[in-house]
Coordinates of N, CA and C in Angstrom, one line a residue:
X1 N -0.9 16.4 -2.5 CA -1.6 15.2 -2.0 C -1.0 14.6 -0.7
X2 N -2.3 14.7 0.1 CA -1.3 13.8 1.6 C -1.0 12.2 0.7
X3 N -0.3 11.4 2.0 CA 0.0 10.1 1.6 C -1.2 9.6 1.1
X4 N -2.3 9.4 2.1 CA -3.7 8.3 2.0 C -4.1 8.3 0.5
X5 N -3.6 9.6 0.2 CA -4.5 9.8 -1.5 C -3.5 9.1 -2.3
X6 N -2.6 8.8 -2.5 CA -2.1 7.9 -3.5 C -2.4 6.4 -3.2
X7 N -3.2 6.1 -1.9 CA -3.6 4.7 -1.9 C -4.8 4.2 -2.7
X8 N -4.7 3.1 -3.2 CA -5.8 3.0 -4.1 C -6.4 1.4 -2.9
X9 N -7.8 1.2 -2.9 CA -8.2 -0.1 -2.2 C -8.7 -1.0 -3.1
X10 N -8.4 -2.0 -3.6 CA -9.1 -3.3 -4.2 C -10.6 -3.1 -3.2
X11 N -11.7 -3.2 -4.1 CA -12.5 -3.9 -3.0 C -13.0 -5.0 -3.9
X12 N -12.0 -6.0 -3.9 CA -12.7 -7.6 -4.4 C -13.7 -8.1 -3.4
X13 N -14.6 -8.2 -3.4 CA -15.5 -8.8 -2.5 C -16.8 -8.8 -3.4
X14 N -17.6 -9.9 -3.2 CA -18.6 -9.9 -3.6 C -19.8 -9.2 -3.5
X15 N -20.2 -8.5 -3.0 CA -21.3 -8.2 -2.9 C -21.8 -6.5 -2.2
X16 N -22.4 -5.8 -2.6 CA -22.8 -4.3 -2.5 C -22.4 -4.3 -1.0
X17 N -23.1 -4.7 -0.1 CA -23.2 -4.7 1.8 C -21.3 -5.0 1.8
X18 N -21.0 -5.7 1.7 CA -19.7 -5.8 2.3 C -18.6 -4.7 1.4
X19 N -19.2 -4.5 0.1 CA -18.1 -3.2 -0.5 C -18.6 -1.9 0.5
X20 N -19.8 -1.7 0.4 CA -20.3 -0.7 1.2 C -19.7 -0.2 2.4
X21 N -19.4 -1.6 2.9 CA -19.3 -1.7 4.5 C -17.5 -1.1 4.5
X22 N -17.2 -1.7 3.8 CA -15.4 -1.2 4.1 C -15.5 0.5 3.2
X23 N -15.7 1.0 2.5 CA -15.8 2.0 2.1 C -16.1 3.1 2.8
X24 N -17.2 2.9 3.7 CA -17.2 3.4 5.0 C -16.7 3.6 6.2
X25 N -16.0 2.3 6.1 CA -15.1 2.4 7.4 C -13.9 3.0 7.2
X26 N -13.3 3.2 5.9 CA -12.0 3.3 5.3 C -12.3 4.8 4.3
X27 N -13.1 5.2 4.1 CA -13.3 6.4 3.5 C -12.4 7.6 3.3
X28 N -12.2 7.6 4.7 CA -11.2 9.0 5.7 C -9.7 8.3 5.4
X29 N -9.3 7.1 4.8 CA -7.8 6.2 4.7 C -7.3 6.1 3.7
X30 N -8.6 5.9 2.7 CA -8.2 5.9 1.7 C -8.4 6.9 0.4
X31 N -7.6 7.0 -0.6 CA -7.8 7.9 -1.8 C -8.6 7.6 -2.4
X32 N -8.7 6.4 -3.5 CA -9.2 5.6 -4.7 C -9.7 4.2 -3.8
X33 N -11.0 4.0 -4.6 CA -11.4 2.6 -4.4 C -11.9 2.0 -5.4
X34 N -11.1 1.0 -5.8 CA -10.9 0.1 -7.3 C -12.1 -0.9 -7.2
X35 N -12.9 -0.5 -8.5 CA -13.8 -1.8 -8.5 C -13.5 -2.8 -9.5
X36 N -13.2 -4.0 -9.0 CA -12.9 -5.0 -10.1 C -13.5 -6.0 -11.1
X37 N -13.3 -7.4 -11.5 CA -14.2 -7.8 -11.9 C -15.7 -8.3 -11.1
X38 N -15.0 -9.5 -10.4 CA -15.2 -9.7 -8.8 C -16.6 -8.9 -8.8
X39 N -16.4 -7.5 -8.2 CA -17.3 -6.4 -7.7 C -18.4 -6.1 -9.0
X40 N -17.9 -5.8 -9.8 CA -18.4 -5.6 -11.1 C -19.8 -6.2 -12.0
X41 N -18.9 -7.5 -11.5 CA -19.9 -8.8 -12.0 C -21.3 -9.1 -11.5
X42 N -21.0 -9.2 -10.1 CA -22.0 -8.9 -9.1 C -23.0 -8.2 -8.9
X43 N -22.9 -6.4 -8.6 CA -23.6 -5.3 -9.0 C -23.6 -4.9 -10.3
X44 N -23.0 -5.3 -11.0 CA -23.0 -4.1 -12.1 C -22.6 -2.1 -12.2
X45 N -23.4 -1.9 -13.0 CA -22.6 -0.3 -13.4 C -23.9 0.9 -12.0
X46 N -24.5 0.4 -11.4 CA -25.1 0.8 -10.4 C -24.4 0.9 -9.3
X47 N -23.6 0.3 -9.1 CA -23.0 0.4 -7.9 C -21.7 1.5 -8.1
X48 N -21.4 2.0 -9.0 CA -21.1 2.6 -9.3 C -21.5 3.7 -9.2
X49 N -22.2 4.2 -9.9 CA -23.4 5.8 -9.6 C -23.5 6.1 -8.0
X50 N -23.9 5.0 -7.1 CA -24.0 4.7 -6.1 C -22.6 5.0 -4.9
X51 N -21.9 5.2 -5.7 CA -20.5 5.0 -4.9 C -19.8 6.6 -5.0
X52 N -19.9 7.0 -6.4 CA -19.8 8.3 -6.9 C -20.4 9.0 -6.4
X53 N -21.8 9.1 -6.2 CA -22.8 10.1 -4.9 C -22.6 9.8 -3.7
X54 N -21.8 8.8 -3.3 CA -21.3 9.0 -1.6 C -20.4 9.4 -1.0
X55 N -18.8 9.1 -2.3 CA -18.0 9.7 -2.1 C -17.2 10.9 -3.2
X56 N -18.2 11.0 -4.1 CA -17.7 12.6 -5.2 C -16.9 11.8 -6.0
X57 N -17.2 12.9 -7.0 CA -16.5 12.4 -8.0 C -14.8 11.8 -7.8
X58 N -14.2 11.4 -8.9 CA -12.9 11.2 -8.4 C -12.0 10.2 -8.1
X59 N -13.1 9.1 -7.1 CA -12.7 8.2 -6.1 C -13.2 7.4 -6.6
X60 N -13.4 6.9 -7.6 CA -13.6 5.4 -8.1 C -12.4 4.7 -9.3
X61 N -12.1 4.0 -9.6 CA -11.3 3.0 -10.4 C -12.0 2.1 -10.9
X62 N -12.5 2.0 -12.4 CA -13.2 1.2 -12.8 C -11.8 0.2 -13.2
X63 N -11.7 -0.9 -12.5 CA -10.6 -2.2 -12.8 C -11.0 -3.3 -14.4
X64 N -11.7 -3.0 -15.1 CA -12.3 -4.3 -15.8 C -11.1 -4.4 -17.0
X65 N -9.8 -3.6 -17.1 CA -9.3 -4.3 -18.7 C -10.1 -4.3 -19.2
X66 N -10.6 -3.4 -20.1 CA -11.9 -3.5 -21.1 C -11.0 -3.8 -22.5
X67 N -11.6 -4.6 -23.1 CA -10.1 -5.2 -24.5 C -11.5 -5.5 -25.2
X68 N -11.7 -5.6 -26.6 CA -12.9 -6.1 -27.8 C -12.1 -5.0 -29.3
X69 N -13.0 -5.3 -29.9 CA -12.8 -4.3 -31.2 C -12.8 -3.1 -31.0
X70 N -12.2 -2.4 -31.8 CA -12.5 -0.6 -31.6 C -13.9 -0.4 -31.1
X71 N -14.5 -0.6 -32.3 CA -16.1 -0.1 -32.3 C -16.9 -0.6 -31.0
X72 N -16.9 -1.6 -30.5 CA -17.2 -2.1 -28.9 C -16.5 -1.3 -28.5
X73 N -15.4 -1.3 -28.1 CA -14.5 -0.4 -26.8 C -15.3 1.2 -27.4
X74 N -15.7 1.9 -28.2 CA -15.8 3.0 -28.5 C -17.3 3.6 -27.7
X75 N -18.1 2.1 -27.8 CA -19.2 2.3 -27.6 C -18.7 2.0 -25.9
X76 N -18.4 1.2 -25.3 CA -18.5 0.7 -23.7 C -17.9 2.4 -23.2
X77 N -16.5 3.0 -23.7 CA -16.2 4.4 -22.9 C -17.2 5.1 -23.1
X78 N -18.0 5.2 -23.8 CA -18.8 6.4 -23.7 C -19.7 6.4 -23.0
X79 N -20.0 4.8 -22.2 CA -20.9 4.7 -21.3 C -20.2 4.9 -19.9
X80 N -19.0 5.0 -19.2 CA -18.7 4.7 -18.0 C -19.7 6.0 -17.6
X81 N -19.7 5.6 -16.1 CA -20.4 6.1 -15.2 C -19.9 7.7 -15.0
X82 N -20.6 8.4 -15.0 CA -20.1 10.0 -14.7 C -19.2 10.0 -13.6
X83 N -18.2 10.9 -13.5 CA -17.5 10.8 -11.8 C -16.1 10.0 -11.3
X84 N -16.4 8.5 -12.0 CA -15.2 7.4 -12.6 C -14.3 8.8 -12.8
X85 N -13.2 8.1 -11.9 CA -11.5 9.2 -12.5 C -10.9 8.3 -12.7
X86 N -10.2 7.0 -12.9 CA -9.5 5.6 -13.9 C -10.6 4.7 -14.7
X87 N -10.2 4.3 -15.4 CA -10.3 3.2 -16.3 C -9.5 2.4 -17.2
X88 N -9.2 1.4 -16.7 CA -8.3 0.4 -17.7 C -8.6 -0.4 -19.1
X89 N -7.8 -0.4 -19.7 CA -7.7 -0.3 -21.3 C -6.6 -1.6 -21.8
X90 N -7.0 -2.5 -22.2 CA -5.9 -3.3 -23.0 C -5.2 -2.2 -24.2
X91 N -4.1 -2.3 -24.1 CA -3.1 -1.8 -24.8 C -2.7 -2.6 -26.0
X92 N -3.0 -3.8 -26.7 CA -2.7 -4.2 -27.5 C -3.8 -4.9 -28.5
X93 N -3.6 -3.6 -29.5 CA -5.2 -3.2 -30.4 C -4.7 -3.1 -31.6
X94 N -3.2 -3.4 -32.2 CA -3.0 -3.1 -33.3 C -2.4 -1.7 -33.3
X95 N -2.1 -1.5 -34.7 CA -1.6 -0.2 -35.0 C -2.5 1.0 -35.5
X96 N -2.5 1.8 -34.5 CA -3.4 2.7 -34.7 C -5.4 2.8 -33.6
X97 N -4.9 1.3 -33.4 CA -6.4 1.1 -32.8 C -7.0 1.7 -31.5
X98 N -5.5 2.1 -31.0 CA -6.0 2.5 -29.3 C -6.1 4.1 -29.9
X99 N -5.5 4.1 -30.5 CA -5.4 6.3 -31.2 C -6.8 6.4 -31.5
X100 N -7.4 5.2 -32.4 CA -9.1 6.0 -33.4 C -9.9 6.1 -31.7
X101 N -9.5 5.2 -31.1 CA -10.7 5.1 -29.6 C -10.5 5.9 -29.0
X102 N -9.3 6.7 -28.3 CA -9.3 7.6 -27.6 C -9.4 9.0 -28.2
X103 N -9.1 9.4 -29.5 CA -9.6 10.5 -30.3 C -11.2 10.6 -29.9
X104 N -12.1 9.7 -29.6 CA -13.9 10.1 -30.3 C -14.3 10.1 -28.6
X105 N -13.6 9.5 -27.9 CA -14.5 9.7 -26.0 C -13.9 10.7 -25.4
X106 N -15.1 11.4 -24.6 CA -14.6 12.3 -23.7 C -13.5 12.4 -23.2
X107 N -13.3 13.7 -22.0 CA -12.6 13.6 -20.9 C -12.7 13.5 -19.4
X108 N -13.6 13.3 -19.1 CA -14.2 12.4 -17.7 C -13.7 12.0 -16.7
X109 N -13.1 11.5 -17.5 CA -12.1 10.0 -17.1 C -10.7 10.0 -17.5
X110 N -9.4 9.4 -16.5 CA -8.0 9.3 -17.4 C -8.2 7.5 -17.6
X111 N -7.5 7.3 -18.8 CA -7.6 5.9 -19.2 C -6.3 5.4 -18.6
X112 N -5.7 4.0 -18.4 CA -4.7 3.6 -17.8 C -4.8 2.4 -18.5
X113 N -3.6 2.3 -19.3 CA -3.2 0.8 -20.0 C -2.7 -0.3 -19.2
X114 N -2.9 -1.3 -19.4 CA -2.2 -2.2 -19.2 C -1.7 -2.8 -19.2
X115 N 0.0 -3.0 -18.7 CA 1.1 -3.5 -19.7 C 1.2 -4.4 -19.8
X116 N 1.4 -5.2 -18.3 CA 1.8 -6.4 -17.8 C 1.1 -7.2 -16.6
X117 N 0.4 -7.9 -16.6 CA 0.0 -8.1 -14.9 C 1.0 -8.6 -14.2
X118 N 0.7 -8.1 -13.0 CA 1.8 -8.6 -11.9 C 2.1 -10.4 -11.8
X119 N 1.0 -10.7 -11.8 CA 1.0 -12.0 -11.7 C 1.8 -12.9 -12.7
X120 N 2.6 -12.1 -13.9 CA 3.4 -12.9 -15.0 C 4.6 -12.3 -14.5
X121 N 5.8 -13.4 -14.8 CA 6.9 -13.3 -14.9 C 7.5 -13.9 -16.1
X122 N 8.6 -14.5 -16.2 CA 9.2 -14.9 -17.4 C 8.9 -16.0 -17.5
X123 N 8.9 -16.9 -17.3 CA 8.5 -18.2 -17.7 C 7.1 -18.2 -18.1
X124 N 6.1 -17.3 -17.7 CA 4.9 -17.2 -18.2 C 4.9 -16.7 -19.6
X125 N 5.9 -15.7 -19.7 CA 5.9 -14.7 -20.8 C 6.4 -16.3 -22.3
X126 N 7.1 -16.8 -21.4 CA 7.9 -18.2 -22.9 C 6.6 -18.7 -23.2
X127 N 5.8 -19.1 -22.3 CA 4.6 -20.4 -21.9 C 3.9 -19.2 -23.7
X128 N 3.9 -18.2 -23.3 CA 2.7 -17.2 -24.2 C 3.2 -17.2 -25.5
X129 N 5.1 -17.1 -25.6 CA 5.3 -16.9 -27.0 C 6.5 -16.0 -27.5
X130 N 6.5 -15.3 -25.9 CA 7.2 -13.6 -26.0 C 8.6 -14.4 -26.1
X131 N 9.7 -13.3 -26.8 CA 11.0 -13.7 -27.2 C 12.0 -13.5 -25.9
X132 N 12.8 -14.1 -26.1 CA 14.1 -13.8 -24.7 C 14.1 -12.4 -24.1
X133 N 14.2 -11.5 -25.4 CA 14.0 -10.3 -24.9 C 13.4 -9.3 -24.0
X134 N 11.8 -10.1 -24.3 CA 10.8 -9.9 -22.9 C 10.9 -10.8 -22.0
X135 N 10.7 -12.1 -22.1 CA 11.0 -13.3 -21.1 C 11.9 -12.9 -20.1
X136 N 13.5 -12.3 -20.5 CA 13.9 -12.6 -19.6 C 14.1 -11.2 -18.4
X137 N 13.4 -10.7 -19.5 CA 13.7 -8.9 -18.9 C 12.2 -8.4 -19.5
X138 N 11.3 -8.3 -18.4 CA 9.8 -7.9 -18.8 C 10.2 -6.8 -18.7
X139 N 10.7 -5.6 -17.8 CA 10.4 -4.2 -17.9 C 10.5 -3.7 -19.2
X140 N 11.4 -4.7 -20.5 CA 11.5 -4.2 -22.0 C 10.3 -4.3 -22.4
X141 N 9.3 -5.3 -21.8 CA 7.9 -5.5 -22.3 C 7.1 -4.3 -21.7
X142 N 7.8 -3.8 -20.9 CA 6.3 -3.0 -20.3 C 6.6 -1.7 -20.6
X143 N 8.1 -1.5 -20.6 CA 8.6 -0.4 -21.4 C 7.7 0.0 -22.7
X144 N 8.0 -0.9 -23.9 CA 7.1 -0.8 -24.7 C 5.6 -1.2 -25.1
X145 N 5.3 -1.4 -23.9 CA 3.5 -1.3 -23.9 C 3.3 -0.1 -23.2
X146 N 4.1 0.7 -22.2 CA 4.1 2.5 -22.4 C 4.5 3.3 -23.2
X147 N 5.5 2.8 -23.7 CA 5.1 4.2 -24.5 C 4.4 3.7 -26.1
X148 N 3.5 2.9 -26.2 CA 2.7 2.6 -27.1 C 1.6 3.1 -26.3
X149 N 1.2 3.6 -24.9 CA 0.1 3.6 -24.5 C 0.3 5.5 -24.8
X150 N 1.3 5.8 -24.2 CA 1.8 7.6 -24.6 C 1.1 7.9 -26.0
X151 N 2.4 6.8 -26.9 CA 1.5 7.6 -28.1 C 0.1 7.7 -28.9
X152 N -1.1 7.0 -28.4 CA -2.3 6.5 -28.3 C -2.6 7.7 -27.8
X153 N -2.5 8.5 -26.8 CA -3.0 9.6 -25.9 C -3.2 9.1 -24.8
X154 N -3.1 7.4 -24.1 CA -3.7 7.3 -22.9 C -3.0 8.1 -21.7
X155 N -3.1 8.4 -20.6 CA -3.0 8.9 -19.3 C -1.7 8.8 -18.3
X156 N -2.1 7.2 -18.7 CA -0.8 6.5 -17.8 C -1.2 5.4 -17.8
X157 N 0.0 4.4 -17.5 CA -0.2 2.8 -17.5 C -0.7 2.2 -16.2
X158 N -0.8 0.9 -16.3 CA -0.1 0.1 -14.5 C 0.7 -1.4 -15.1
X159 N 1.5 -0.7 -14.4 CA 2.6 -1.6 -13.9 C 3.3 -1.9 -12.7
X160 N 4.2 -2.8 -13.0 CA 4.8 -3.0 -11.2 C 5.6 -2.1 -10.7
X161 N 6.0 -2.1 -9.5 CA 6.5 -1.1 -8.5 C 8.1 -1.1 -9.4
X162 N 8.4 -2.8 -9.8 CA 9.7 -3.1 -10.2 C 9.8 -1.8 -11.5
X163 N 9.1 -1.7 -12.7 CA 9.2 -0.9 -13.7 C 9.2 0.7 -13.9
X164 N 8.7 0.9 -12.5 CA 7.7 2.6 -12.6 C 8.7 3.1 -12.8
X165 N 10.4 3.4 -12.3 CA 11.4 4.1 -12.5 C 11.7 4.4 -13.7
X166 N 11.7 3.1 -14.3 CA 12.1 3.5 -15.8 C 11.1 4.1 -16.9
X167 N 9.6 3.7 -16.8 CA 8.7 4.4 -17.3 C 8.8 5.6 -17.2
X168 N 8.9 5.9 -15.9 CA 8.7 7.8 -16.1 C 9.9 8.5 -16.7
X169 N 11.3 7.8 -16.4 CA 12.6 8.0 -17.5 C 11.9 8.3 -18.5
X170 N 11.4 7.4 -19.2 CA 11.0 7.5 -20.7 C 9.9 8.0 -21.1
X171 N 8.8 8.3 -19.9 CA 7.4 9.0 -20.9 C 7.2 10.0 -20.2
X172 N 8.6 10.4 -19.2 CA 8.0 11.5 -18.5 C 7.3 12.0 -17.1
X173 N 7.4 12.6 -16.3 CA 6.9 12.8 -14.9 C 5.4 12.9 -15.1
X174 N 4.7 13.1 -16.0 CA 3.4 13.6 -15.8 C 2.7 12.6 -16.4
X175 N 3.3 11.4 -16.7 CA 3.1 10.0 -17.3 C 2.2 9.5 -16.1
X176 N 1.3 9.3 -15.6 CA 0.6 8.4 -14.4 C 1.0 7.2 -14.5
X177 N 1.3 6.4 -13.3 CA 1.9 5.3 -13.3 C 1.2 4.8 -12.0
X178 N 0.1 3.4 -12.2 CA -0.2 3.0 -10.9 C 0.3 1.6 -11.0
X179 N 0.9 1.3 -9.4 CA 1.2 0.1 -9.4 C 0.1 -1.2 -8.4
X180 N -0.1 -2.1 -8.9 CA -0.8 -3.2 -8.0 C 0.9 -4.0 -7.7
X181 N 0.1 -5.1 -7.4 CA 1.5 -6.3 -6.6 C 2.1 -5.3 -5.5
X182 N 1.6 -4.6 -4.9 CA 1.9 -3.9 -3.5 C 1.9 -4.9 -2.5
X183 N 2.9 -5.4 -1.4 CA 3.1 -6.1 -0.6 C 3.6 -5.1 0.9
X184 N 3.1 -4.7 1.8 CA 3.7 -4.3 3.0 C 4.9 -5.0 3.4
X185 N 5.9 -4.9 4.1 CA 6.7 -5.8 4.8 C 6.3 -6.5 5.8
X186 N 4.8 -6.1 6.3 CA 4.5 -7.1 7.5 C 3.3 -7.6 6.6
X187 N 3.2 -7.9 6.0 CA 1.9 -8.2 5.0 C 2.7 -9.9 5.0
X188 N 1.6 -10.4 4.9 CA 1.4 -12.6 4.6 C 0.3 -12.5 4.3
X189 N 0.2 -12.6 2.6 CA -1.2 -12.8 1.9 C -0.9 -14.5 1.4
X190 N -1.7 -15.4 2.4 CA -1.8 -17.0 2.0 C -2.3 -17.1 0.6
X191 N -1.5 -18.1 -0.2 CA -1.6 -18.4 -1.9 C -1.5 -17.5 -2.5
X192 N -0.5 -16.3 -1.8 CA -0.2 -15.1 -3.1 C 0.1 -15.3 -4.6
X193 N -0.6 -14.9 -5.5 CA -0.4 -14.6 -6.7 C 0.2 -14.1 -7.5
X194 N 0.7 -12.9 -6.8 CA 1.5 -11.9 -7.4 C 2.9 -12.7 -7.0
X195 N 3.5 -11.9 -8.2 CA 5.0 -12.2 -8.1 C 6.1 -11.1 -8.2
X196 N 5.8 -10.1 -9.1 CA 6.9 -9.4 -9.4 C 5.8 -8.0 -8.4
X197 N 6.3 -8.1 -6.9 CA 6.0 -7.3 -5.8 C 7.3 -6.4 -5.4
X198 N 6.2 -5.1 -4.9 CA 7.4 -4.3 -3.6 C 6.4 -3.9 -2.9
X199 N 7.3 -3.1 -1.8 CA 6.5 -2.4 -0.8 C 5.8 -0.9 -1.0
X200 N 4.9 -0.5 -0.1 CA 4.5 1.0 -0.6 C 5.6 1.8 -0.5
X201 N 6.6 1.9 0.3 CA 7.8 2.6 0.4 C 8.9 2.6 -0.8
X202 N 8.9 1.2 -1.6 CA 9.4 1.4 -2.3 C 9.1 1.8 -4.3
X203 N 7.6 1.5 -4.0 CA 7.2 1.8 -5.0 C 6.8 3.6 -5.3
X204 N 6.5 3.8 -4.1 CA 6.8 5.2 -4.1 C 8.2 6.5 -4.1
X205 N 9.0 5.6 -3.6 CA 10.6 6.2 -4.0 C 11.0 5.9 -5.6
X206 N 10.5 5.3 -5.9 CA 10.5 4.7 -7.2 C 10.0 5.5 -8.5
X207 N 8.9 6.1 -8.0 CA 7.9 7.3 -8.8 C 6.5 7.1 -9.0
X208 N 6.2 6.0 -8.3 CA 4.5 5.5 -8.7 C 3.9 6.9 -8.0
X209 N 2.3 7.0 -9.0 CA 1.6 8.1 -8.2 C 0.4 7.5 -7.6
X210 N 0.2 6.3 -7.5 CA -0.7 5.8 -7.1 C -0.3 4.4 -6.8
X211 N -0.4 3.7 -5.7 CA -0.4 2.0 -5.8 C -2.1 1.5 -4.9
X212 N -1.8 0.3 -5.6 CA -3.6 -0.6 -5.2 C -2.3 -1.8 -4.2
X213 N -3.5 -1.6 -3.2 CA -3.4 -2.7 -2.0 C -4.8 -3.3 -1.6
X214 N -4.8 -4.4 -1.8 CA -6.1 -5.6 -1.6 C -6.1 -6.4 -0.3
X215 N -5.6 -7.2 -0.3 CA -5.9 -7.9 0.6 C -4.8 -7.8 2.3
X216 N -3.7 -6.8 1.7 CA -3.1 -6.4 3.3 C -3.9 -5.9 3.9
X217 N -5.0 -5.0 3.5 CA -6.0 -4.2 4.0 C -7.3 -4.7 4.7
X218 N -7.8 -5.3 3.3 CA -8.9 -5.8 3.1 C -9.7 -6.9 4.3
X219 N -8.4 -7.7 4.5 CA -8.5 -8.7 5.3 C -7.7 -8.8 6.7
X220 N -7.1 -7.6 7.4 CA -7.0 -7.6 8.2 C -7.6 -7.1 9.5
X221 N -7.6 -7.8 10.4 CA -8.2 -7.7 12.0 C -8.5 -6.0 12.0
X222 N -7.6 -5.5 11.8 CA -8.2 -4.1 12.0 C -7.7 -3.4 10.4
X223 N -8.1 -3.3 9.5 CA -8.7 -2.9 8.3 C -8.3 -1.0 8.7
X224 N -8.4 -0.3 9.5 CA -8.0 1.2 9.3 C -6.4 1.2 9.8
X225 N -6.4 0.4 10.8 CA -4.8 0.8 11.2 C -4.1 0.0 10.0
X226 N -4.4 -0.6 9.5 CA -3.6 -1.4 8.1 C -3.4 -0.2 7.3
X227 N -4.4 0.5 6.5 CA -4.3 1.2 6.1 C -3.9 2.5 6.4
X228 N -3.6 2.6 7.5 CA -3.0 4.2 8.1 C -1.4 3.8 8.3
X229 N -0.7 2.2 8.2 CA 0.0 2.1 8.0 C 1.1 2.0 6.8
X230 N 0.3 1.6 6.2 CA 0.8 1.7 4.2 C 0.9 3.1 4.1
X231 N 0.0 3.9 4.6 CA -0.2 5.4 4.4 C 1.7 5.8 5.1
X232 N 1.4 5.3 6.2 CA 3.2 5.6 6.7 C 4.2 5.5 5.6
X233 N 4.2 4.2 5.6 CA 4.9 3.7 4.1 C 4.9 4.4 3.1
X234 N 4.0 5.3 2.3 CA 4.0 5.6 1.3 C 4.8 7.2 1.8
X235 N 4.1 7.6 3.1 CA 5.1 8.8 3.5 C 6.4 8.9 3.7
X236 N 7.0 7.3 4.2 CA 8.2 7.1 4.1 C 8.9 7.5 2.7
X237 N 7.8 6.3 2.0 CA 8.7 6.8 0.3 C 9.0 7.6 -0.3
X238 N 7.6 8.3 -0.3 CA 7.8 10.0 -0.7 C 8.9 10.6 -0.3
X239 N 9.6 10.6 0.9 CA 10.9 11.3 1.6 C 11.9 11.0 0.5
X240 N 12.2 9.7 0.2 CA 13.6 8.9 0.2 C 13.7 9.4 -1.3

């Protein structure tokens, strides 16, 4: 894999013409291009089919956390779009619940759990309920929402850049691990959200095989050279 292919692009944006529009311009930059809710909601599962016949199979990330009862979740994978190579999965289904679901759907697609959003830290984790033991130390939380997602059969997780090291310790090199909360060093995203962040450089020295970057990209003045610079970054990592 050159670097560009382990970039993954948010395209949050509303509407077909403007996802269209950067996909195009960024095609040749990027690997994966993540469709979210945002995007989702908007077009729907057409824009999808649509995206797949432009750029081949492979290069899409369906983003929705799909989470409901077995029997819904059983019925929604069987529908994703042909071509889709990610899909995200709530990881916390009970015992046994994510195993009956991934036993009866294809292989099309790798599924990717998810542990933790970036956007929680510890004090969020108290606000929800979680014990000192996650609160004060989430990677124990996300620890064990991978390898609950392992033994389910899923793919690989996402989590933060902060966790990926120790994930792959424990489930293994062939464990897929993508990270969001990716921040460049020259990156200033106003009212950032994310909290538990690193850079492409370091999340790649780290073991991630994939990270998503949104709005360093997305929103800047020149949109290719942003991304041919993360692409540096992630080359840097890969070295170190």
């Amino acid at each position: 894999m050159e670097p560009k292919d382990h970039l993954i692009l948010a395209l949050d944006v509303s509407n077909r013409q403007e996802a269209l529009r950067l996909v195009e311009l960024l095609r040749h930059e990027i690997g994966i291009f993540k469709i979210g809710w945002q995007l989702f909601m908007a077009e729907g599962p057409q824009l999808l089919s649509d995206l797949v016949a432009n750029l081949g199979a492979g290069r899409i990330f369906l983003d929705v956390k799909i989470y409901d009862i077995s029997n819904t979740l059983k019925g929604a994978l069987r529908n994703i779009v042909p071509g889709v190579a990610l899909v995200t999965i709530h990881n916390n289904l009970g015992d046994g619940g994510l195993t009956a679901i991934l036993a009866e759907i294809g292989s099309g697609f790798k599924v990717m759990a998810v542990t933790l959003l970036t956007s929680l830290a510890g004090q969020d984790l108290r606000t929800l309920g979680y014990t000192s033991e996650y609160a004060d130390d989430p990677s124990q939380l996300v620890l064990l929402q991978a390898k609950l997602a392992q033994s389910a059969g899923c793919h690989g997780v996402i989590c933060s850049g902060r966790e990926v090291s120790a994930v792959k310790k424990t489930c293994g090199e062939d464990f897929l691990v993508v990270c969001p909360g990716i921040r460049p060093a020259w990156s200033v995203v106003a009212g950032d959200d994310q909290k538990r962040v690193v850079t492409p450089a370091e999340a790649m020295k780290n073991g991630a095989d994939y990270i998503v970057v949104g709005r360093p990209i997305r929103t800047a003045k020149d949109p290719v050279d942003a991304a041919r610079r993360v692409a540096a970054e992630i080359a840097e990592g890969l070295l170190q």
